[in-house]
Amino acid sequence: MTASSPTDRRDRPALAGHPTVRVDRVACTGHGVCASLLPGSVRLDEWGYPVVLTAAEGGVDDGESARAAAVRLCPAMALYAERRS
Amino acid sequence: MNLVQLLEQSGLTGRGGAAFSTATKVRAAHEHGAALIVNACDGEIGAMKDAYVVEHHLPELVRGATLVGGRRVRYAAHRGSATEARLRSAGLDVLSAPARYVSSEETSLISLAQGGLARPMTKRQPFVMGGADSEGRRISPTVVLNAETLWRVAQVVEHGPQWFRSQGLPDEPGPRLVGVGGAVSRPGVIATSAGIALRDIVAAAGGDLDHSGPVIVGGLGGVLLSRAEAASATWSTEGLRAFGGRPGSGVVHVLDAGDCPVAQLAHWFDHAAGESAGQCGPCMFGLPSIAADWHELAVGSSPVARERLQRRAASVTGRGACRFPDGVAGLATSALRVLSDHLADHACGRCAEGHPSRSSHDRVLAH
């Protein structure tokens, strides 16, 4: 139901470079814990919701243990591991 | 030849907007024993072809749906619509969806069919495989196909893939429907195919792209084309790509040359802001912000608003459970591009079109 645009994150290889987390946007309520635990790959937008940065956007790998901690500690249980194909 | 092979040879793609291979979807549905929901909601702004298919081709639609879903088929339509009444009087199992934009999104219909609210769900994996919603509620395998798509399935089976491929373009074969509305004398559904000039599609509905305003292709999830772009554009994936658009859900809305397009688009963005399901932060905050930025541009103030709108459009893209924010962001980005000069006039307090009227778009947005 929507048009694709060059800025469309889902039409790009999400993981050019490093593995990262995905956000269940329905579950996410913007606690911001992920941005604290994954400072290299997650920043918060102007409303406090996470933006997961790809390598092309300047994101760097925060490491497997930090990702696991972020998934475990998200108060909304909104983070999950990227399914790699 | 079995159904999936026939569909593969035909090259049929979904007519609801995403243009995904129907053969691939049907194969997955059969592999996972998925139930079928026929989407006849005409959920996009200005969409009218699902209603047309149900009104004029219901027996073929049912045949196509039965081939894909067997006995486990439900027909989704907006509550209170003529389409819903027609489906009911034909004795079909109707899934009645609230008449809101995101309610007819595929995961909303799946949620509704399984006892949840008609709101989009996060797709951690395709729901044709089954899965769970964000609260952990189990969702059994379900596939959603558009009403026109299923009518085409029946046609492919009846007339064969060669017949289907004899229309349209090699990589976008088959007949397709387009709903044309706005500043045209005979708004309605046009039977066409990919590769036809957009000008001819609009002319078939009694419109004239030499004397119209800009054109919205694809509704709230689409793009704005300038009148000149629309007049020379080809109705195909390739032909619309240059403008960031695509044939998608088959909706063309011609704006009136006498109305200020900036003011008209403001109504579209206001409408979009009110249609967010309010689940995903970037959508529930982003879309009202985009609408507010547009209003700020329309009254001719801050040039900062333009950059902010561009940034916000990029920021909300890809950050909803469904693609509604992506769609509105695409419309906003295209509107900024097409109406750049006009917005500059607004910034100086001038607008050649004078006072906008609400009438023409209120009709379509009241949908």
XYZ file of C-alpha atoms in Angstrom:
452
model
C 0.000 0.000 0.000
C 2.918 2.307 -0.080
C 5.423 3.547 -2.563
C 9.042 2.665 -2.365
C 11.566 5.454 -2.145
C 15.333 5.647 -2.185
C 15.294 6.334 1.536
C 13.341 3.170 2.279
C 15.275 1.252 4.893
C 13.516 -2.011 4.185
C 14.534 -2.042 0.549
C 18.181 -1.842 1.479
C 20.293 -4.653 2.790
C 19.716 -3.875 6.452
C 22.978 -5.324 7.496
C 25.655 -4.188 5.172
C 28.485 -4.791 7.570
C 27.433 -5.883 11.030
C 24.612 -7.718 12.722
C 22.203 -5.591 14.690
C 18.857 -5.584 16.426
C 15.357 -5.064 15.111
C 12.625 -3.121 16.850
C 9.058 -4.325 17.251
C 7.551 -0.889 16.618
C 4.180 -1.824 18.077
C 5.732 -2.958 21.334
C 8.278 -0.131 21.583
C 7.234 2.679 23.905
C 10.422 4.697 23.708
C 12.154 3.918 26.994
C 15.467 4.487 25.255
C 17.388 1.764 27.078
C 18.613 0.365 23.751
C 20.304 3.625 22.822
C 22.241 3.578 26.103
C 23.330 -0.023 25.712
C 24.051 0.181 21.967
C 25.540 3.652 21.540
C 27.248 2.744 18.276
C 24.237 1.482 16.402
C 21.117 2.982 17.985
C 20.210 6.620 18.409
C 16.913 8.138 19.484
C 14.768 10.295 17.222
C 13.249 13.618 18.311
C 10.409 11.776 20.044
C 12.649 9.307 21.848
C 12.110 6.289 19.614
C 15.090 4.243 18.425
C 16.692 4.571 15.007
C 18.820 1.540 14.219
C 21.767 2.717 12.142
C 23.160 0.651 9.316
C 26.859 0.727 8.542
C 26.090 3.059 5.639
C 24.467 5.453 8.098
C 27.514 5.450 10.317
C 26.417 2.686 12.673
C 29.155 0.592 14.257
C 28.906 -2.836 15.810
C 28.335 -2.734 19.573
C 29.191 -6.396 19.939
C 27.254 -9.560 20.545
C 27.113 -9.290 24.332
C 25.826 -5.707 24.256
C 23.140 -6.724 21.748
C 22.102 -9.664 23.895
C 21.902 -7.372 26.920
C 19.802 -4.831 25.034
C 17.362 -7.506 23.873
C 17.131 -8.886 27.408
C 16.797 -5.527 29.148
C 14.312 -3.729 26.886
C 11.464 -2.879 29.301
C 8.919 -3.274 26.492
C 10.486 -6.506 25.181
C 10.516 -4.799 21.813
C 14.000 -5.725 20.620
C 14.841 -8.884 18.772
C 17.765 -10.261 16.839
C 17.891 -9.720 13.122
C 17.128 -12.907 11.172
C 20.123 -13.251 8.917
C 19.563 -14.863 5.567
C -0.013 -27.916 -14.811
C -0.882 -27.025 -11.241
C -2.097 -23.657 -9.982
C 1.289 -22.380 -8.805
C 2.917 -23.280 -12.131
C 0.152 -21.525 -14.057
C 0.547 -18.407 -11.931
C 4.312 -18.537 -12.317
C 4.010 -18.659 -16.104
C 1.461 -15.851 -16.116
C 3.719 -13.504 -14.151
C 0.744 -12.287 -12.108
C 1.686 -9.929 -9.281
C -0.463 -8.653 -6.421
C -2.842 -5.883 -7.405
C -3.165 -4.490 -3.882
C -0.028 -2.384 -4.032
C 3.066 -4.374 -3.179
C 3.170 -6.130 -6.586
C 4.627 -9.283 -5.044
C 4.615 -12.495 -7.086
C 1.244 -14.192 -6.623
C 2.738 -17.595 -7.467
C 5.257 -17.257 -4.623
C 2.535 -16.213 -2.197
C 0.179 -19.024 -3.184
C 2.975 -21.605 -2.984
C 3.812 -20.458 0.549
C 0.117 -20.460 1.478
C -0.265 -24.070 0.324
C 2.978 -25.168 2.013
C 1.879 -23.768 5.353
C -1.808 -24.623 5.053
C -2.690 -20.946 5.355
C -6.222 -19.590 5.459
C -7.056 -16.901 2.904
C -8.382 -13.406 3.475
C -9.614 -11.655 0.345
C -8.931 -7.949 0.738
C -11.862 -6.104 -0.844
C -11.551 -3.026 1.388
C -10.362 -0.481 -1.185
C -8.333 0.893 1.723
C -6.220 3.390 -0.218
C -7.637 6.895 -0.582
C -9.603 7.010 -3.820
C -9.430 3.242 -4.394
C -12.531 1.785 -5.991
C -11.476 -1.284 -7.913
C -12.169 -3.894 -5.223
C -15.772 -2.663 -5.179
C -15.844 -2.941 -8.972
C -14.567 -6.541 -8.905
C -17.135 -7.562 -6.278
C -19.942 -5.820 -8.160
C -19.129 -7.121 -11.640
C -16.994 -10.256 -11.273
C -18.001 -11.915 -8.016
C -18.361 -15.499 -9.347
C -14.839 -15.368 -10.837
C -13.478 -13.768 -7.663
C -14.983 -16.597 -5.582
C -13.554 -19.174 -7.987
C -10.077 -17.664 -7.686
C -10.338 -17.415 -3.911
C -11.482 -21.018 -3.622
C -8.575 -22.221 -5.777
C -6.151 -20.524 -3.384
C -7.825 -20.951 -0.008
C -10.138 -23.941 -0.408
C -12.883 -23.679 2.176
C -10.936 -21.403 4.464
C -11.693 -18.108 2.800
C -12.984 -14.875 4.309
C -13.858 -11.720 2.427
C -12.780 -8.459 4.070
C -14.685 -5.256 3.324
C -15.195 -1.956 5.052
C -18.062 -2.002 7.519
C -21.177 -0.432 6.061
C -19.885 -0.399 2.476
C -21.856 -1.515 -0.576
C -19.139 -4.121 -1.118
C -19.795 -5.606 2.314
C -23.536 -5.794 1.556
C -22.906 -7.510 -1.797
C -20.581 -10.083 -0.260
C -23.085 -10.824 2.494
C -26.013 -11.209 0.132
C -23.920 -13.701 -1.855
C -23.710 -15.764 1.350
C -19.948 -15.342 1.754
C -18.041 -15.274 5.043
C -17.471 -11.546 5.533
C -14.758 -10.028 7.697
C -16.053 -6.573 8.494
C -13.228 -4.070 8.944
C -13.524 -0.561 10.371
C -13.380 2.010 7.576
C -9.976 3.370 8.582
C -6.876 3.549 6.443
C -4.634 1.094 8.271
C -7.457 -1.313 9.131
C -7.251 -2.879 5.704
C -3.485 -3.340 5.828
C -2.805 -7.063 5.535
C -1.598 -7.682 9.089
C -4.546 -5.651 10.444
C -6.958 -7.974 8.659
C -5.101 -11.030 9.960
C -5.277 -9.650 13.496
C -8.984 -8.881 13.126
C -9.733 -12.315 11.675
C -8.087 -13.946 14.699
C -9.954 -12.012 17.332
C -7.658 -9.008 17.690
C -8.064 -5.372 16.785
C -7.883 -4.274 13.146
C -4.439 -2.786 13.648
C -1.142 -3.610 11.954
C 1.074 -6.211 13.615
C 4.863 -6.378 13.544
C 5.912 -8.943 10.976
C 8.795 -10.759 12.612
C 8.269 -13.317 9.863
C 5.631 -13.523 7.120
C 2.274 -14.434 8.663
C 1.740 -16.989 5.923
C 4.030 -19.089 8.148
C 2.093 -18.201 11.268
C 3.652 -16.381 14.190
C 2.695 -14.140 17.073
C 1.667 -10.565 17.636
C 3.574 -8.154 19.885
C 1.751 -9.404 22.966
C 2.629 -12.998 22.211
C -0.819 -13.988 20.968
C -0.483 -16.873 18.517
C -1.390 -16.110 14.916
C -2.130 -19.083 12.688
C -0.884 -19.138 9.071
C -2.867 -16.693 6.968
C -2.367 -15.154 3.564
C -4.020 -11.965 2.322
C -4.645 -11.368 -1.363
C -6.340 -8.443 -3.036
C -9.762 -8.952 -4.673
C -8.535 -8.002 -8.143
C -5.595 -10.390 -7.779
C -7.936 -13.317 -7.108
C -10.141 -12.391 -10.039
C -6.949 -12.476 -12.168
C -6.091 -15.903 -10.700
C -9.426 -17.216 -11.996
C -8.785 -15.615 -15.380
C -5.315 -17.161 -15.658
C -6.776 -20.574 -14.906
C -9.628 -20.111 -17.368
C -7.831 -18.441 -20.290
C -4.251 -19.544 -19.684
C -0.960 -17.743 -19.025
C -0.464 -16.904 -22.728
C -3.710 -14.971 -22.840
C -2.681 -13.146 -19.671
C 0.740 -12.299 -21.060
C -0.725 -10.957 -24.282
C -1.608 -7.785 -22.362
C 0.614 -5.294 -20.591
C 4.415 -5.403 -20.595
C 6.675 -8.486 -20.575
C 7.736 -7.811 -16.979
C 4.324 -6.480 -15.899
C 1.862 -8.615 -17.770
C -1.889 -8.851 -17.655
C -4.908 -6.621 -17.489
C -5.275 -4.326 -14.514
C -7.774 -1.909 -13.051
C -7.162 1.705 -12.129
C -9.537 3.934 -10.201
C -9.480 7.506 -11.479
C -11.000 10.350 -9.483
C -10.735 14.029 -8.646
C -10.986 16.609 -11.427
C -12.375 14.281 -14.096
C -15.889 14.210 -15.532
C -16.446 10.434 -15.258
C -14.656 9.213 -12.121
C -14.540 5.446 -11.978
C -12.639 2.263 -12.722
C -10.672 2.016 -15.962
C -9.640 -1.384 -17.361
C -6.103 -1.015 -18.665
C -2.650 -2.577 -18.440
C 0.922 -1.530 -17.711
C 2.612 0.486 -20.461
C -0.360 2.741 -21.241
C 0.123 6.505 -21.089
C -1.193 7.975 -17.832
C -2.714 10.721 -19.984
C -4.892 8.123 -21.764
C -6.011 6.524 -18.501
C -7.082 9.919 -17.189
C -8.761 10.746 -20.525
C -10.781 7.519 -20.303
C -12.278 8.923 -17.087
C -13.060 12.220 -18.781
C -10.015 14.109 -17.510
C -7.588 16.295 -19.412
C -3.984 16.480 -18.273
C -3.386 19.555 -20.432
C -5.693 21.568 -18.223
C -5.540 19.984 -14.777
C -3.570 20.515 -11.623
C -0.921 18.063 -10.413
C -1.793 14.374 -10.068
C -1.531 12.063 -7.062
C -0.685 8.524 -8.155
C -1.207 5.904 -5.446
C -3.130 7.875 -2.823
C -1.678 8.552 0.629
C 0.921 5.876 -0.083
C 1.754 7.360 -3.463
C 3.441 10.363 -5.010
C 2.545 13.723 -6.458
C 3.398 14.325 -10.118
C 3.362 17.756 -11.701
C 0.792 18.172 -14.449
C 3.544 18.069 -17.084
C 5.133 14.949 -15.576
C 1.767 13.210 -15.412
C 0.981 14.178 -19.004
C 4.084 12.406 -20.268
C 4.304 9.528 -17.787
C 3.783 5.873 -18.663
C 1.639 3.777 -16.351
C 4.230 1.154 -15.390
C 6.772 0.428 -12.691
C 9.539 1.733 -14.939
C 7.559 4.775 -16.069
C 6.705 5.893 -12.542
C 10.010 5.023 -10.892
C 11.620 8.318 -11.952
C 9.029 10.098 -9.803
C 9.397 7.728 -6.860
C 6.008 6.233 -7.619
C 4.615 2.954 -8.872
C 1.334 1.590 -10.228
C 0.766 0.103 -6.759
C -2.798 0.039 -5.629
C -4.172 1.441 -8.885
C -5.354 4.877 -7.819
C -5.088 8.149 -9.733
C -6.393 11.404 -8.293
C -6.310 14.488 -10.499
C -6.166 17.789 -8.632
C -8.211 20.695 -9.915
C -6.197 23.387 -11.699
C -8.256 26.046 -9.898
C -7.349 24.902 -6.395
C -4.130 25.688 -4.591
C -2.227 22.361 -4.549
C -0.368 23.320 -1.372
C -3.677 23.741 0.437
C -5.036 20.526 -1.043
C -2.004 18.534 0.041
C -2.396 20.031 3.518
C -5.770 18.279 3.754
C -4.181 14.989 2.686
C -1.459 15.267 5.337
C -3.997 16.228 8.008
C -6.017 13.191 7.051
C -2.906 10.972 7.182
C -2.045 12.251 10.653
C -5.503 11.247 11.881
C -5.304 7.788 10.349
C -2.283 6.545 12.288
C -3.304 3.630 14.475
C -1.256 5.272 17.234
C 0.811 2.165 17.867
C 4.252 2.996 16.539
C 5.982 6.108 17.875
C 7.540 7.312 14.621
C 4.102 7.163 12.958
C 1.937 8.571 15.755
C 4.299 11.495 16.337
C 5.873 11.728 12.901
C 2.767 12.048 10.751
C 1.192 14.919 12.736
C 4.606 16.606 12.682
C 4.839 16.244 8.906
C 1.338 17.739 8.575
C 2.329 20.618 10.884
C 5.486 21.270 8.860
C 3.411 21.379 5.688
C 1.003 23.902 7.225
C 3.945 26.006 8.276
C 5.191 26.010 4.686
C 1.710 26.801 3.411
C 1.414 29.991 5.425
C 4.763 31.041 4.072
C 6.926 31.205 7.123
C 10.129 29.441 8.023
C 12.384 27.995 5.321
C 13.580 25.771 8.154
C 10.253 23.941 7.924
C 11.192 22.540 4.534
C 14.391 20.957 5.801
C 12.666 19.714 8.906
C 9.931 18.095 6.841
C 12.509 16.438 4.616
C 14.386 15.129 7.621
C 11.235 13.857 9.304
C 10.028 12.146 6.138
C 13.335 10.278 5.908
C 13.257 9.516 9.625
C 9.807 7.872 9.806
C 10.439 5.766 6.703
C 10.800 2.087 7.526
C 10.013 2.637 11.205
C 6.420 1.480 11.490
C 4.954 -2.004 11.825
C 3.283 -1.360 8.473
C 4.325 0.868 5.617
C 1.843 3.664 6.228
C 4.505 6.124 7.477
C 6.729 5.212 4.510
C 3.871 5.982 2.163
C 3.003 9.358 3.670
C 6.703 10.262 3.784
C 6.961 9.445 0.079
C 3.968 11.635 -0.713
C 5.425 14.487 1.343
C 8.838 14.194 -0.304
C 7.310 14.230 -3.780
C 5.021 17.141 -2.897
C 8.014 19.161 -1.697
C 9.766 18.501 -4.984
C 6.797 19.159 -7.290
C 5.469 22.178 -5.435
C 8.843 23.768 -4.762
C 8.106 26.911 -6.834
C 4.596 27.140 -5.518
C 5.858 26.934 -1.944
C 8.293 29.750 -2.741
C 5.267 31.847 -3.760
C 3.632 31.012 -0.450
C 6.801 32.075 1.353
C 6.367 35.540 -0.227
C 2.700 35.574 0.665
C 1.600 35.065 -2.926
C -0.491 32.244 -4.282
C -1.812 32.472 -7.835
C -4.685 30.086 -7.154
C -6.177 32.267 -4.462
C -8.246 30.784 -1.697
C -8.431 27.031 -1.678
C -11.709 25.251 -1.495
C -12.142 22.140 0.570
C -14.836 20.626 -1.585
C -13.086 18.308 -4.065
C -10.724 16.527 -1.696
C -13.172 16.408 1.174
C -15.218 14.080 -0.975
C -12.364 11.690 -1.528
C -10.982 11.929 2.002
C -14.410 11.311 3.497
C -14.065 7.832 1.991
